[in-house]
Amino acid sequence: MLGGTVVRGILKYWPATNCQKEVLFIDELEELVENIDPDHYRKLALLICTQISRCLNSLNSQVAERALYVWNNEQFVKMASSMMEEVFPVVVEGVEKNLKWHWSKSVKQLTENVKTVIEEMDPDLYDRCLKELAHREYLAGQEDIKRKENWERLELAAANNHQFFQPQNVYMHHVSERRI
């Protein structure tokens, strides 16, 4: 019964800057998942999988590897599969980011293994999550383009109103007045 409270406490005080502690927290989280009542899975699956996904994207290879090894735990996989619709988008995003951007070959290889495991759970859902991820990335790219266009317009407007955009000349003018 206290398992849920303990898991929430661990997640709340997750060590973001100490890699050794992060590995220890992953160990504890995995052990708690093994001992939690399956009814609590539904309440905690998304929180736990979100944190594990953050960890598997860690630039520290020890943290990333330890997070990926969690997917070898039968109870963890059972928990994740019980809430696939909610958990998969987070997990798929983490896995795909790792495959694209992680620097460690061993982490990439472990990520490929995890991808195979979760893809086999529900191939259609995995594909849907990939499409949603691609769509979100596309929208983020469009937002980026709009932001750059807005800055270009602002810079052009500032250049056209150059009398308002000459702080150096104003400063030099004030300095020369003081000398007189």
Tab-separated table of N, CA and C in Angstrom:
chain	number	residue	atom	x	y	z
A	1	MET	N	0.814	-1.192	0.000
A	1	MET	CA	0.000	0.000	0.000
A	1	MET	C	0.867	1.269	0.000
A	2	LEU	N	1.991	1.225	0.705
A	2	LEU	CA	2.881	2.378	0.759
A	2	LEU	C	3.724	2.514	-0.506
A	3	GLY	N	3.718	1.494	-1.334
A	3	GLY	CA	4.537	1.502	-2.545
A	3	GLY	C	4.305	2.720	-3.409
A	4	GLY	N	3.048	3.085	-3.616
A	4	GLY	CA	2.728	4.246	-4.436
A	4	GLY	C	3.275	5.530	-3.850
A	5	THR	N	3.156	5.673	-2.526
A	5	THR	CA	3.670	6.860	-1.848
A	5	THR	C	5.190	6.926	-1.961
A	6	VAL	N	5.840	5.785	-1.782
A	6	VAL	CA	7.296	5.737	-1.874
A	6	VAL	C	7.754	6.061	-3.297
A	7	VAL	N	7.085	5.500	-4.294
A	7	VAL	CA	7.442	5.779	-5.694
A	7	VAL	C	7.289	7.264	-5.992
A	8	ARG	N	6.187	7.862	-5.572
A	8	ARG	CA	5.988	9.301	-5.806
A	8	ARG	C	7.078	10.130	-5.121
A	9	GLY	N	7.463	9.701	-3.905
A	9	GLY	CA	8.533	10.398	-3.186
A	9	GLY	C	9.864	10.288	-3.915
A	10	ILE	N	10.178	9.109	-4.413
A	10	ILE	CA	11.421	8.921	-5.169
A	10	ILE	C	11.406	9.791	-6.422
A	11	LEU	N	10.292	9.804	-7.113
A	11	LEU	CA	10.202	10.601	-8.339
A	11	LEU	C	10.279	12.100	-8.037
A	12	LYS	N	9.704	12.505	-6.912
A	12	LYS	CA	9.710	13.919	-6.547
A	12	LYS	C	11.117	14.420	-6.241
A	13	TYR	N	11.925	13.582	-5.595
A	13	TYR	CA	13.262	13.993	-5.185
A	13	TYR	C	14.357	13.342	-6.036
A	14	TRP	N	14.064	13.148	-7.304
A	14	TRP	CA	15.010	12.499	-8.207
A	14	TRP	C	16.280	13.346	-8.329
A	15	PRO	N	17.455	12.738	-8.174
A	15	PRO	CA	18.707	13.501	-8.265
A	15	PRO	C	19.071	13.804	-9.720
A	16	ALA	N	18.941	15.039	-10.116
A	16	ALA	CA	19.158	15.399	-11.517
A	16	ALA	C	20.625	15.639	-11.849
A	17	THR	N	21.452	15.872	-10.851
A	17	THR	CA	22.843	16.237	-11.139
A	17	THR	C	23.867	15.213	-10.673
A	18	ASN	N	23.442	14.162	-10.005
A	18	ASN	CA	24.379	13.172	-9.496
A	18	ASN	C	24.088	11.822	-10.151
A	19	CYS	N	24.942	11.425	-11.061
A	19	CYS	CA	24.700	10.232	-11.871
A	19	CYS	C	24.698	8.946	-11.045
A	20	GLN	N	25.605	8.842	-10.061
A	20	GLN	CA	25.627	7.627	-9.242
A	20	GLN	C	24.324	7.471	-8.454
A	21	LYS	N	23.830	8.581	-7.929
A	21	LYS	CA	22.559	8.528	-7.197
A	21	LYS	C	21.410	8.191	-8.140
A	22	GLU	N	21.488	8.704	-9.351
A	22	GLU	CA	20.444	8.413	-10.327
A	22	GLU	C	20.375	6.915	-10.607
A	23	VAL	N	21.524	6.283	-10.757
A	23	VAL	CA	21.572	4.835	-10.978
A	23	VAL	C	20.966	4.106	-9.780
A	24	LEU	N	21.298	4.552	-8.569
A	24	LEU	CA	20.726	3.940	-7.362
A	24	LEU	C	19.209	4.117	-7.312
A	25	PHE	N	18.728	5.300	-7.700
A	25	PHE	CA	17.287	5.548	-7.714
A	25	PHE	C	16.593	4.646	-8.737
A	26	ILE	N	17.227	4.428	-9.872
A	26	ILE	CA	16.644	3.517	-10.871
A	26	ILE	C	16.556	2.109	-10.288
A	27	ASP	N	17.608	1.673	-9.587
A	27	ASP	CA	17.590	0.355	-8.929
A	27	ASP	C	16.418	0.257	-7.960
A	28	GLU	N	16.260	1.284	-7.126
A	28	GLU	CA	15.174	1.278	-6.141
A	28	GLU	C	13.804	1.286	-6.814
A	29	LEU	N	13.678	2.084	-7.848
A	29	LEU	CA	12.411	2.165	-8.575
A	29	LEU	C	12.057	0.813	-9.174
A	30	GLU	N	13.043	0.140	-9.738
A	30	GLU	CA	12.803	-1.183	-10.325
A	30	GLU	C	12.379	-2.185	-9.253
A	31	GLU	N	13.023	-2.126	-8.099
A	31	GLU	CA	12.663	-3.027	-7.017
A	31	GLU	C	11.246	-2.748	-6.508
A	32	LEU	N	10.890	-1.474	-6.425
A	32	LEU	CA	9.537	-1.123	-5.991
A	32	LEU	C	8.489	-1.622	-6.980
A	33	VAL	N	8.788	-1.513	-8.268
A	33	VAL	CA	7.842	-1.988	-9.292
A	33	VAL	C	7.587	-3.474	-9.115
A	34	GLU	N	8.621	-4.213	-8.751
A	34	GLU	CA	8.460	-5.659	-8.546
A	34	GLU	C	7.550	-5.975	-7.365
A	35	ASN	N	7.500	-5.068	-6.386
A	35	ASN	CA	6.756	-5.344	-5.156
A	35	ASN	C	5.435	-4.602	-5.031
A	36	ILE	N	5.136	-3.744	-5.988
A	36	ILE	CA	3.895	-2.967	-5.916
A	36	ILE	C	2.713	-3.838	-6.339
A	37	ASP	N	1.616	-3.600	-5.688
A	37	ASP	CA	0.376	-4.264	-6.035
A	37	ASP	C	-0.004	-3.881	-7.478
A	38	PRO	N	-0.328	-4.851	-8.318
A	38	PRO	CA	-0.656	-4.548	-9.719
A	38	PRO	C	-1.760	-3.504	-9.904
A	39	ASP	N	-2.646	-3.347	-8.919
A	39	ASP	CA	-3.676	-2.310	-9.024
A	39	ASP	C	-3.069	-0.907	-9.033
A	40	HIS	N	-1.902	-0.746	-8.417
A	40	HIS	CA	-1.234	0.551	-8.379
A	40	HIS	C	-0.526	0.875	-9.692
A	41	TYR	N	-0.313	-0.145	-10.510
A	41	TYR	CA	0.364	0.073	-11.793
A	41	TYR	C	-0.307	1.170	-12.598
A	42	ARG	N	-1.619	1.090	-12.677
A	42	ARG	CA	-2.353	2.038	-13.515
A	42	ARG	C	-2.119	3.491	-13.076
A	43	LYS	N	-1.967	3.683	-11.782
A	43	LYS	CA	-1.766	5.034	-11.264
A	43	LYS	C	-0.332	5.514	-11.454
A	44	LEU	N	0.618	4.598	-11.494
A	44	LEU	CA	2.030	4.972	-11.476
A	44	LEU	C	2.768	4.734	-12.786
A	45	ALA	N	2.184	3.968	-13.695
A	45	ALA	CA	2.897	3.559	-14.911
A	45	ALA	C	3.416	4.745	-15.709
A	46	LEU	N	2.591	5.742	-15.931
A	46	LEU	CA	3.015	6.886	-16.738
A	46	LEU	C	4.134	7.661	-16.042
A	47	LEU	N	4.000	7.889	-14.736
A	47	LEU	CA	5.038	8.605	-13.988
A	47	LEU	C	6.369	7.866	-14.040
A	48	ILE	N	6.320	6.562	-13.812
A	48	ILE	CA	7.545	5.764	-13.794
A	48	ILE	C	8.174	5.703	-15.186
A	49	CYS	N	7.365	5.440	-16.199
A	49	CYS	CA	7.897	5.330	-17.558
A	49	CYS	C	8.437	6.667	-18.064
A	50	THR	N	7.832	7.760	-17.654
A	50	THR	CA	8.340	9.081	-18.027
A	50	THR	C	9.728	9.293	-17.444
A	51	GLN	N	9.901	8.946	-16.166
A	51	GLN	CA	11.211	9.115	-15.530
A	51	GLN	C	12.243	8.177	-16.144
A	52	ILE	N	11.873	6.948	-16.412
A	52	ILE	CA	12.806	5.995	-17.028
A	52	ILE	C	13.195	6.482	-18.426
A	53	SER	N	12.249	7.050	-19.163
A	53	SER	CA	12.552	7.590	-20.493
A	53	SER	C	13.516	8.770	-20.401
A	54	ARG	N	13.331	9.625	-19.405
A	54	ARG	CA	14.279	10.729	-19.203
A	54	ARG	C	15.676	10.177	-18.940
A	55	CYS	N	15.718	9.134	-18.128
A	55	CYS	CA	17.011	8.545	-17.776
A	55	CYS	C	17.668	7.855	-18.971
A	56	LEU	N	16.887	7.202	-19.797
A	56	LEU	CA	17.510	6.534	-20.937
A	56	LEU	C	18.022	7.541	-21.947
A	57	ASN	N	17.565	8.784	-21.880
A	57	ASN	CA	18.097	9.854	-22.722
A	57	ASN	C	19.242	10.606	-22.055
A	58	SER	N	19.661	10.153	-20.879
A	58	SER	CA	20.759	10.812	-20.177
A	58	SER	C	22.042	10.744	-20.998
A	59	LEU	N	22.811	11.819	-20.961
A	59	LEU	CA	24.100	11.824	-21.644
A	59	LEU	C	25.124	10.972	-20.911
A	60	ASN	N	24.857	10.674	-19.645
A	60	ASN	CA	25.731	9.773	-18.909
A	60	ASN	C	25.380	8.346	-19.312
A	61	SER	N	26.338	7.639	-19.867
A	61	SER	CA	26.043	6.313	-20.411
A	61	SER	C	25.646	5.312	-19.336
A	62	GLN	N	26.165	5.456	-18.112
A	62	GLN	CA	25.791	4.528	-17.041
A	62	GLN	C	24.314	4.670	-16.683
A	63	VAL	N	23.856	5.901	-16.597
A	63	VAL	CA	22.441	6.152	-16.280
A	63	VAL	C	21.570	5.628	-17.412
A	64	ALA	N	21.945	5.936	-18.659
A	64	ALA	CA	21.158	5.502	-19.815
A	64	ALA	C	21.108	3.976	-19.898
A	65	GLU	N	22.253	3.325	-19.708
A	65	GLU	CA	22.280	1.860	-19.765
A	65	GLU	C	21.424	1.248	-18.670
A	66	ARG	N	21.522	1.788	-17.465
A	66	ARG	CA	20.736	1.236	-16.346
A	66	ARG	C	19.241	1.396	-16.611
A	67	ALA	N	18.854	2.541	-17.166
A	67	ALA	CA	17.443	2.764	-17.493
A	67	ALA	C	16.984	1.804	-18.580
A	68	LEU	N	17.844	1.518	-19.530
A	68	LEU	CA	17.483	0.589	-20.606
A	68	LEU	C	17.372	-0.843	-20.089
A	69	TYR	N	18.226	-1.200	-19.115
A	69	TYR	CA	18.162	-2.547	-18.548
A	69	TYR	C	16.865	-2.787	-17.778
A	70	VAL	N	16.199	-1.722	-17.350
A	70	VAL	CA	14.919	-1.880	-16.655
A	70	VAL	C	13.929	-2.630	-17.553
A	71	TRP	N	14.070	-2.448	-18.868
A	71	TRP	CA	13.165	-3.114	-19.807
A	71	TRP	C	13.380	-4.621	-19.880
A	72	ASN	N	14.414	-5.132	-19.202
A	72	ASN	CA	14.602	-6.585	-19.094
A	72	ASN	C	13.808	-7.158	-17.929
A	73	ASN	N	13.270	-6.289	-17.088
A	73	ASN	CA	12.507	-6.716	-15.922
A	73	ASN	C	11.082	-7.060	-16.335
A	74	GLU	N	10.705	-8.283	-16.066
A	74	GLU	CA	9.377	-8.784	-16.457
A	74	GLU	C	8.238	-7.966	-15.855
A	75	GLN	N	8.366	-7.622	-14.570
A	75	GLN	CA	7.314	-6.856	-13.893
A	75	GLN	C	7.181	-5.454	-14.489
A	76	PHE	N	8.320	-4.848	-14.818
A	76	PHE	CA	8.284	-3.508	-15.410
A	76	PHE	C	7.585	-3.553	-16.764
A	77	VAL	N	7.936	-4.529	-17.578
A	77	VAL	CA	7.306	-4.664	-18.900
A	77	VAL	C	5.814	-4.925	-18.739
A	78	LYS	N	5.467	-5.744	-17.749
A	78	LYS	CA	4.056	-6.034	-17.479
A	78	LYS	C	3.308	-4.754	-17.090
A	79	MET	N	3.948	-3.935	-16.238
A	79	MET	CA	3.340	-2.674	-15.821
A	79	MET	C	3.148	-1.754	-17.028
A	80	ALA	N	4.187	-1.615	-17.834
A	80	ALA	CA	4.108	-0.733	-19.000
A	80	ALA	C	3.048	-1.219	-19.982
A	81	SER	N	2.980	-2.517	-20.187
A	81	SER	CA	2.012	-3.045	-21.153
A	81	SER	C	0.574	-2.929	-20.651
A	82	SER	N	0.398	-2.831	-19.331
A	82	SER	CA	-0.961	-2.678	-18.798
A	82	SER	C	-1.527	-1.287	-19.084
A	83	MET	N	-0.646	-0.338	-19.396
A	83	MET	CA	-1.067	1.034	-19.675
A	83	MET	C	-0.460	1.529	-20.990
A	84	MET	N	-0.443	0.673	-21.991
A	84	MET	CA	0.251	0.965	-23.238
A	84	MET	C	-0.189	2.262	-23.904
A	85	GLU	N	-1.467	2.521	-23.971
A	85	GLU	CA	-1.955	3.716	-24.666
A	85	GLU	C	-1.367	4.992	-24.062
A	86	GLU	N	-1.230	5.030	-22.732
A	86	GLU	CA	-0.708	6.219	-22.061
A	86	GLU	C	0.817	6.251	-22.072
A	87	VAL	N	1.444	5.093	-21.927
A	87	VAL	CA	2.881	5.000	-21.733
A	87	VAL	C	3.666	5.036	-23.046
A	88	PHE	N	3.138	4.413	-24.077
A	88	PHE	CA	3.892	4.265	-25.327
A	88	PHE	C	4.375	5.576	-25.940
A	89	PRO	N	3.563	6.632	-26.015
A	89	PRO	CA	4.078	7.860	-26.628
A	89	PRO	C	5.350	8.375	-25.952
A	90	VAL	N	5.398	8.303	-24.639
A	90	VAL	CA	6.568	8.766	-23.887
A	90	VAL	C	7.766	7.861	-24.160
A	91	VAL	N	7.532	6.568	-24.135
A	91	VAL	CA	8.613	5.598	-24.319
A	91	VAL	C	9.147	5.642	-25.750
A	92	VAL	N	8.255	5.686	-26.716
A	92	VAL	CA	8.667	5.722	-28.121
A	92	VAL	C	9.503	6.978	-28.385
A	93	GLU	N	9.072	8.104	-27.839
A	93	GLU	CA	9.834	9.338	-28.028
A	93	GLU	C	11.241	9.201	-27.446
A	94	GLY	N	11.340	8.647	-26.244
A	94	GLY	CA	12.649	8.457	-25.618
A	94	GLY	C	13.544	7.524	-26.405
A	95	VAL	N	12.979	6.433	-26.881
A	95	VAL	CA	13.750	5.456	-27.658
A	95	VAL	C	14.234	6.072	-28.967
A	96	GLU	N	13.346	6.749	-29.672
A	96	GLU	CA	13.715	7.334	-30.964
A	96	GLU	C	14.767	8.441	-30.800
A	97	LYS	N	14.656	9.235	-29.741
A	97	LYS	CA	15.673	10.263	-29.471
A	97	LYS	C	17.035	9.614	-29.260
A	98	ASN	N	17.039	8.535	-28.485
A	98	ASN	CA	18.295	7.832	-28.225
A	98	ASN	C	18.920	7.300	-29.503
A	99	LEU	N	18.099	6.725	-30.343
A	99	LEU	CA	18.624	6.154	-31.587
A	99	LEU	C	19.215	7.242	-32.489
A	100	LYS	N	18.639	8.433	-32.450
A	100	LYS	CA	19.136	9.525	-33.285
A	100	LYS	C	20.344	10.229	-32.691
A	101	TRP	N	20.301	10.511	-31.388
A	101	TRP	CA	21.231	11.478	-30.826
A	101	TRP	C	22.241	10.967	-29.815
A	102	HIS	N	22.051	9.781	-29.243
A	102	HIS	CA	22.975	9.390	-28.170
A	102	HIS	C	24.365	9.099	-28.719
A	103	TRP	N	25.365	9.484	-27.971
A	103	TRP	CA	26.758	9.377	-28.418
A	103	TRP	C	27.344	7.984	-28.217
A	104	SER	N	26.802	7.197	-27.288
A	104	SER	CA	27.387	5.904	-26.929
A	104	SER	C	26.844	4.773	-27.806
A	105	LYS	N	27.764	4.008	-28.376
A	105	LYS	CA	27.363	2.876	-29.216
A	105	LYS	C	26.640	1.808	-28.400
A	106	SER	N	27.120	1.551	-27.188
A	106	SER	CA	26.472	0.520	-26.372
A	106	SER	C	25.054	0.937	-25.985
A	107	VAL	N	24.855	2.220	-25.712
A	107	VAL	CA	23.513	2.721	-25.395
A	107	VAL	C	22.614	2.585	-26.619
A	108	LYS	N	23.136	2.918	-27.774
A	108	LYS	CA	22.338	2.778	-29.001
A	108	LYS	C	21.955	1.322	-29.243
A	109	GLN	N	22.891	0.390	-29.002
A	109	GLN	CA	22.599	-1.027	-29.189
A	109	GLN	C	21.523	-1.496	-28.210
A	110	LEU	N	21.649	-1.107	-26.948
A	110	LEU	CA	20.623	-1.457	-25.957
A	110	LEU	C	19.282	-0.839	-26.324
A	111	THR	N	19.316	0.374	-26.852
A	111	THR	CA	18.084	1.044	-27.267
A	111	THR	C	17.422	0.276	-28.402
A	112	GLU	N	18.213	-0.229	-29.326
A	112	GLU	CA	17.656	-1.068	-30.413
A	112	GLU	C	16.946	-2.291	-29.829
A	113	ASN	N	17.545	-2.909	-28.823
A	113	ASN	CA	16.932	-4.077	-28.182
A	113	ASN	C	15.603	-3.709	-27.513
A	114	VAL	N	15.591	-2.581	-26.819
A	114	VAL	CA	14.357	-2.123	-26.160
A	114	VAL	C	13.305	-1.797	-27.209
A	115	LYS	N	13.731	-1.155	-28.287
A	115	LYS	CA	12.785	-0.825	-29.366
A	115	LYS	C	12.134	-2.098	-29.891
A	116	THR	N	12.918	-3.137	-30.086
A	116	THR	CA	12.380	-4.413	-30.569
A	116	THR	C	11.348	-4.967	-29.594
A	117	VAL	N	11.664	-4.911	-28.305
A	117	VAL	CA	10.745	-5.428	-27.280
A	117	VAL	C	9.424	-4.668	-27.304
A	118	ILE	N	9.488	-3.341	-27.292
A	118	ILE	CA	8.236	-2.583	-27.202
A	118	ILE	C	7.487	-2.579	-28.531
A	119	GLU	N	8.223	-2.650	-29.626
A	119	GLU	CA	7.559	-2.707	-30.930
A	119	GLU	C	6.775	-4.005	-31.082
A	120	GLU	N	7.315	-5.097	-30.537
A	120	GLU	CA	6.631	-6.388	-30.606
A	120	GLU	C	5.379	-6.429	-29.738
A	121	MET	N	5.330	-5.595	-28.700
A	121	MET	CA	4.148	-5.557	-27.830
A	121	MET	C	2.913	-5.144	-28.618
A	122	ASP	N	3.055	-4.104	-29.438
A	122	ASP	CA	1.930	-3.604	-30.232
A	122	ASP	C	2.481	-2.797	-31.414
A	123	PRO	N	2.759	-3.472	-32.524
A	123	PRO	CA	3.365	-2.791	-33.683
A	123	PRO	C	2.539	-1.622	-34.212
A	124	ASP	N	1.210	-1.770	-34.219
A	124	ASP	CA	0.353	-0.690	-34.718
A	124	ASP	C	0.440	0.549	-33.832
A	125	LEU	N	0.412	0.346	-32.534
A	125	LEU	CA	0.517	1.459	-31.596
A	125	LEU	C	1.881	2.128	-31.716
A	126	TYR	N	2.915	1.341	-31.893
A	126	TYR	CA	4.255	1.905	-32.061
A	126	TYR	C	4.296	2.794	-33.309
A	127	ASP	N	3.722	2.314	-34.401
A	127	ASP	CA	3.688	3.107	-35.636
A	127	ASP	C	2.894	4.399	-35.455
A	128	ARG	N	1.759	4.305	-34.759
A	128	ARG	CA	0.968	5.513	-34.486
A	128	ARG	C	1.765	6.522	-33.671
A	129	CYS	N	2.478	6.019	-32.675
A	129	CYS	CA	3.297	6.905	-31.836
A	129	CYS	C	4.411	7.547	-32.658
A	130	LEU	N	5.002	6.787	-33.578
A	130	LEU	CA	6.031	7.347	-34.461
A	130	LEU	C	5.461	8.465	-35.324
A	131	LYS	N	4.248	8.238	-35.852
A	131	LYS	CA	3.608	9.265	-36.680
A	131	LYS	C	3.298	10.513	-35.858
A	132	GLU	N	2.795	10.326	-34.631
A	132	GLU	CA	2.514	11.467	-33.756
A	132	GLU	C	3.795	12.230	-33.434
A	133	LEU	N	4.869	11.500	-33.189
A	133	LEU	CA	6.152	12.120	-32.898
A	133	LEU	C	6.643	12.923	-34.098
A	134	ALA	N	6.538	12.352	-35.282
A	134	ALA	CA	6.947	13.049	-36.500
A	134	ALA	C	6.104	14.314	-36.699
A	135	HIS	N	4.817	14.217	-36.411
A	135	HIS	CA	3.931	15.378	-36.548
A	135	HIS	C	4.320	16.482	-35.558
A	136	ARG	N	4.593	16.101	-34.297
A	136	ARG	CA	5.018	17.083	-33.293
A	136	ARG	C	6.339	17.743	-33.687
A	137	GLU	N	7.252	16.957	-34.220
A	137	GLU	CA	8.532	17.519	-34.671
A	137	GLU	C	8.317	18.475	-35.842
A	138	TYR	N	7.408	18.124	-36.742
A	138	TYR	CA	7.085	18.996	-37.869
A	138	TYR	C	6.519	20.319	-37.364
A	139	LEU	N	5.569	20.252	-36.425
A	139	LEU	CA	4.971	21.473	-35.865
A	139	LEU	C	6.018	22.321	-35.149
A	140	ALA	N	6.926	21.668	-34.428
A	140	ALA	CA	7.987	22.409	-33.742
A	140	ALA	C	8.887	23.099	-34.762
A	141	GLY	N	9.163	22.438	-35.873
A	141	GLY	CA	9.953	23.041	-36.942
A	141	GLY	C	9.253	24.249	-37.547
A	142	GLN	N	7.934	24.137	-37.738
A	142	GLN	CA	7.161	25.255	-38.282
A	142	GLN	C	7.170	26.432	-37.311
A	143	GLU	N	7.067	26.136	-36.024
A	143	GLU	CA	7.122	27.173	-34.997
A	143	GLU	C	8.471	27.880	-35.019
A	144	ASP	N	9.513	27.101	-35.209
A	144	ASP	CA	10.867	27.642	-35.288
A	144	ASP	C	11.011	28.592	-36.479
A	145	ILE	N	10.457	28.186	-37.607
A	145	ILE	CA	10.499	29.021	-38.813
A	145	ILE	C	9.763	30.334	-38.575
A	146	LYS	N	8.577	30.262	-37.957
A	146	LYS	CA	7.810	31.475	-37.661
A	146	LYS	C	8.574	32.390	-36.716
A	147	ARG	N	9.215	31.813	-35.713
A	147	ARG	CA	9.982	32.599	-34.752
A	147	ARG	C	11.124	33.330	-35.457
A	148	LYS	N	11.826	32.630	-36.339
A	148	LYS	CA	12.932	33.258	-37.083
A	148	LYS	C	12.415	34.370	-37.997
A	149	GLU	N	11.286	34.125	-38.657
A	149	GLU	CA	10.695	35.154	-39.518
A	149	GLU	C	10.304	36.388	-38.707
A	150	ASN	N	9.733	36.184	-37.526
A	150	ASN	CA	9.370	37.313	-36.658
A	150	ASN	C	10.609	38.114	-36.256
A	151	TRP	N	11.697	37.432	-35.921
A	151	TRP	CA	12.923	38.133	-35.553
A	151	TRP	C	13.477	38.917	-36.745
A	152	GLU	N	13.417	38.312	-37.920
A	152	GLU	CA	13.895	39.018	-39.114
A	152	GLU	C	13.076	40.284	-39.365
A	153	ARG	N	11.745	40.187	-39.202
A	153	ARG	CA	10.892	41.364	-39.359
A	153	ARG	C	11.226	42.437	-38.322
A	154	LEU	N	11.455	42.011	-37.084
A	154	LEU	CA	11.821	42.959	-36.035
A	154	LEU	C	13.161	43.628	-36.334
A	155	GLU	N	14.131	42.855	-36.788
A	155	GLU	CA	15.439	43.427	-37.114
A	155	GLU	C	15.332	44.409	-38.279
A	156	LEU	N	14.528	44.063	-39.268
A	156	LEU	CA	14.325	44.949	-40.412
A	156	LEU	C	13.640	46.243	-39.971
A	157	ALA	N	12.618	46.114	-39.125
A	157	ALA	CA	11.924	47.295	-38.618
A	157	ALA	C	12.878	48.160	-37.798
A	158	ALA	N	13.721	47.531	-37.019
A	158	ALA	CA	14.693	48.284	-36.222
A	158	ALA	C	15.703	48.980	-37.118
A	159	ALA	N	16.123	48.314	-38.176
A	159	ALA	CA	17.075	48.926	-39.104
A	159	ALA	C	16.437	50.109	-39.826
A	160	ASN	N	15.152	50.007	-40.147
A	160	ASN	CA	14.446	51.107	-40.801
A	160	ASN	C	14.261	52.291	-39.869
A	161	ASN	N	14.142	52.027	-38.606
A	161	ASN	CA	14.011	53.092	-37.600
A	161	ASN	C	15.345	53.257	-36.889
A	162	HIS	N	16.393	53.431	-37.651
A	162	HIS	CA	17.738	53.416	-37.100
A	162	HIS	C	18.016	54.530	-36.087
A	163	GLN	N	17.262	55.611	-36.098
A	163	GLN	CA	17.501	56.651	-35.118
A	163	GLN	C	17.209	56.152	-33.702
A	164	PHE	N	16.341	55.132	-33.570
A	164	PHE	CA	16.043	54.556	-32.261
A	164	PHE	C	17.006	53.432	-31.920
A	165	PHE	N	17.814	53.051	-32.877
A	165	PHE	CA	18.635	51.857	-32.704
A	165	PHE	C	20.129	52.208	-32.799
A	166	GLN	N	20.533	53.318	-32.162
A	166	GLN	CA	21.934	53.700	-32.165
A	166	GLN	C	22.388	54.042	-30.747
A	167	PRO	N	22.423	53.052	-29.876
A	167	PRO	CA	22.790	53.324	-28.493
A	167	PRO	C	24.236	53.782	-28.343
A	168	GLN	N	25.148	53.374	-29.214
A	168	GLN	CA	26.548	53.756	-29.082
A	168	GLN	C	26.719	55.260	-29.322
A	169	ASN	N	26.056	55.807	-30.346
A	169	ASN	CA	26.183	57.224	-30.645
A	169	ASN	C	25.638	58.067	-29.502
A	170	VAL	N	24.548	57.679	-28.926
A	170	VAL	CA	23.962	58.421	-27.812
A	170	VAL	C	24.927	58.418	-26.637
A	171	TYR	N	25.521	57.279	-26.360
A	171	TYR	CA	26.458	57.167	-25.247
A	171	TYR	C	27.670	58.052	-25.501
A	172	MET	N	28.216	57.998	-26.695
A	172	MET	CA	29.388	58.793	-27.023
A	172	MET	C	29.055	60.283	-26.906
A	173	HIS	N	27.840	60.668	-27.291
A	173	HIS	CA	27.416	62.065	-27.206
A	173	HIS	C	27.424	62.524	-25.742
A	174	HIS	N	26.905	61.671	-24.827
A	174	HIS	CA	26.870	62.009	-23.411
A	174	HIS	C	28.276	62.097	-22.835
A	175	VAL	N	29.168	61.249	-23.261
A	175	VAL	CA	30.534	61.266	-22.767
A	175	VAL	C	31.235	62.551	-23.209
A	176	SER	N	31.017	62.953	-24.475
A	176	SER	CA	31.676	64.156	-24.969
A	176	SER	C	31.128	65.407	-24.274
A	177	GLU	N	29.872	65.425	-23.872
A	177	GLU	CA	29.292	66.563	-23.168
A	177	GLU	C	29.904	66.715	-21.791
A	178	ARG	N	30.238	65.616	-21.140
A	178	ARG	CA	30.821	65.677	-19.807
A	178	ARG	C	32.231	66.286	-19.840
A	179	ARG	N	32.933	66.054	-20.904
A	179	ARG	CA	34.302	66.565	-21.011
A	179	ARG	C	34.326	68.078	-21.191
A	180	ILE	N	33.266	68.632	-21.713
A	180	ILE	CA	33.226	70.071	-21.981
A	180	ILE	C	32.985	70.810	-20.735
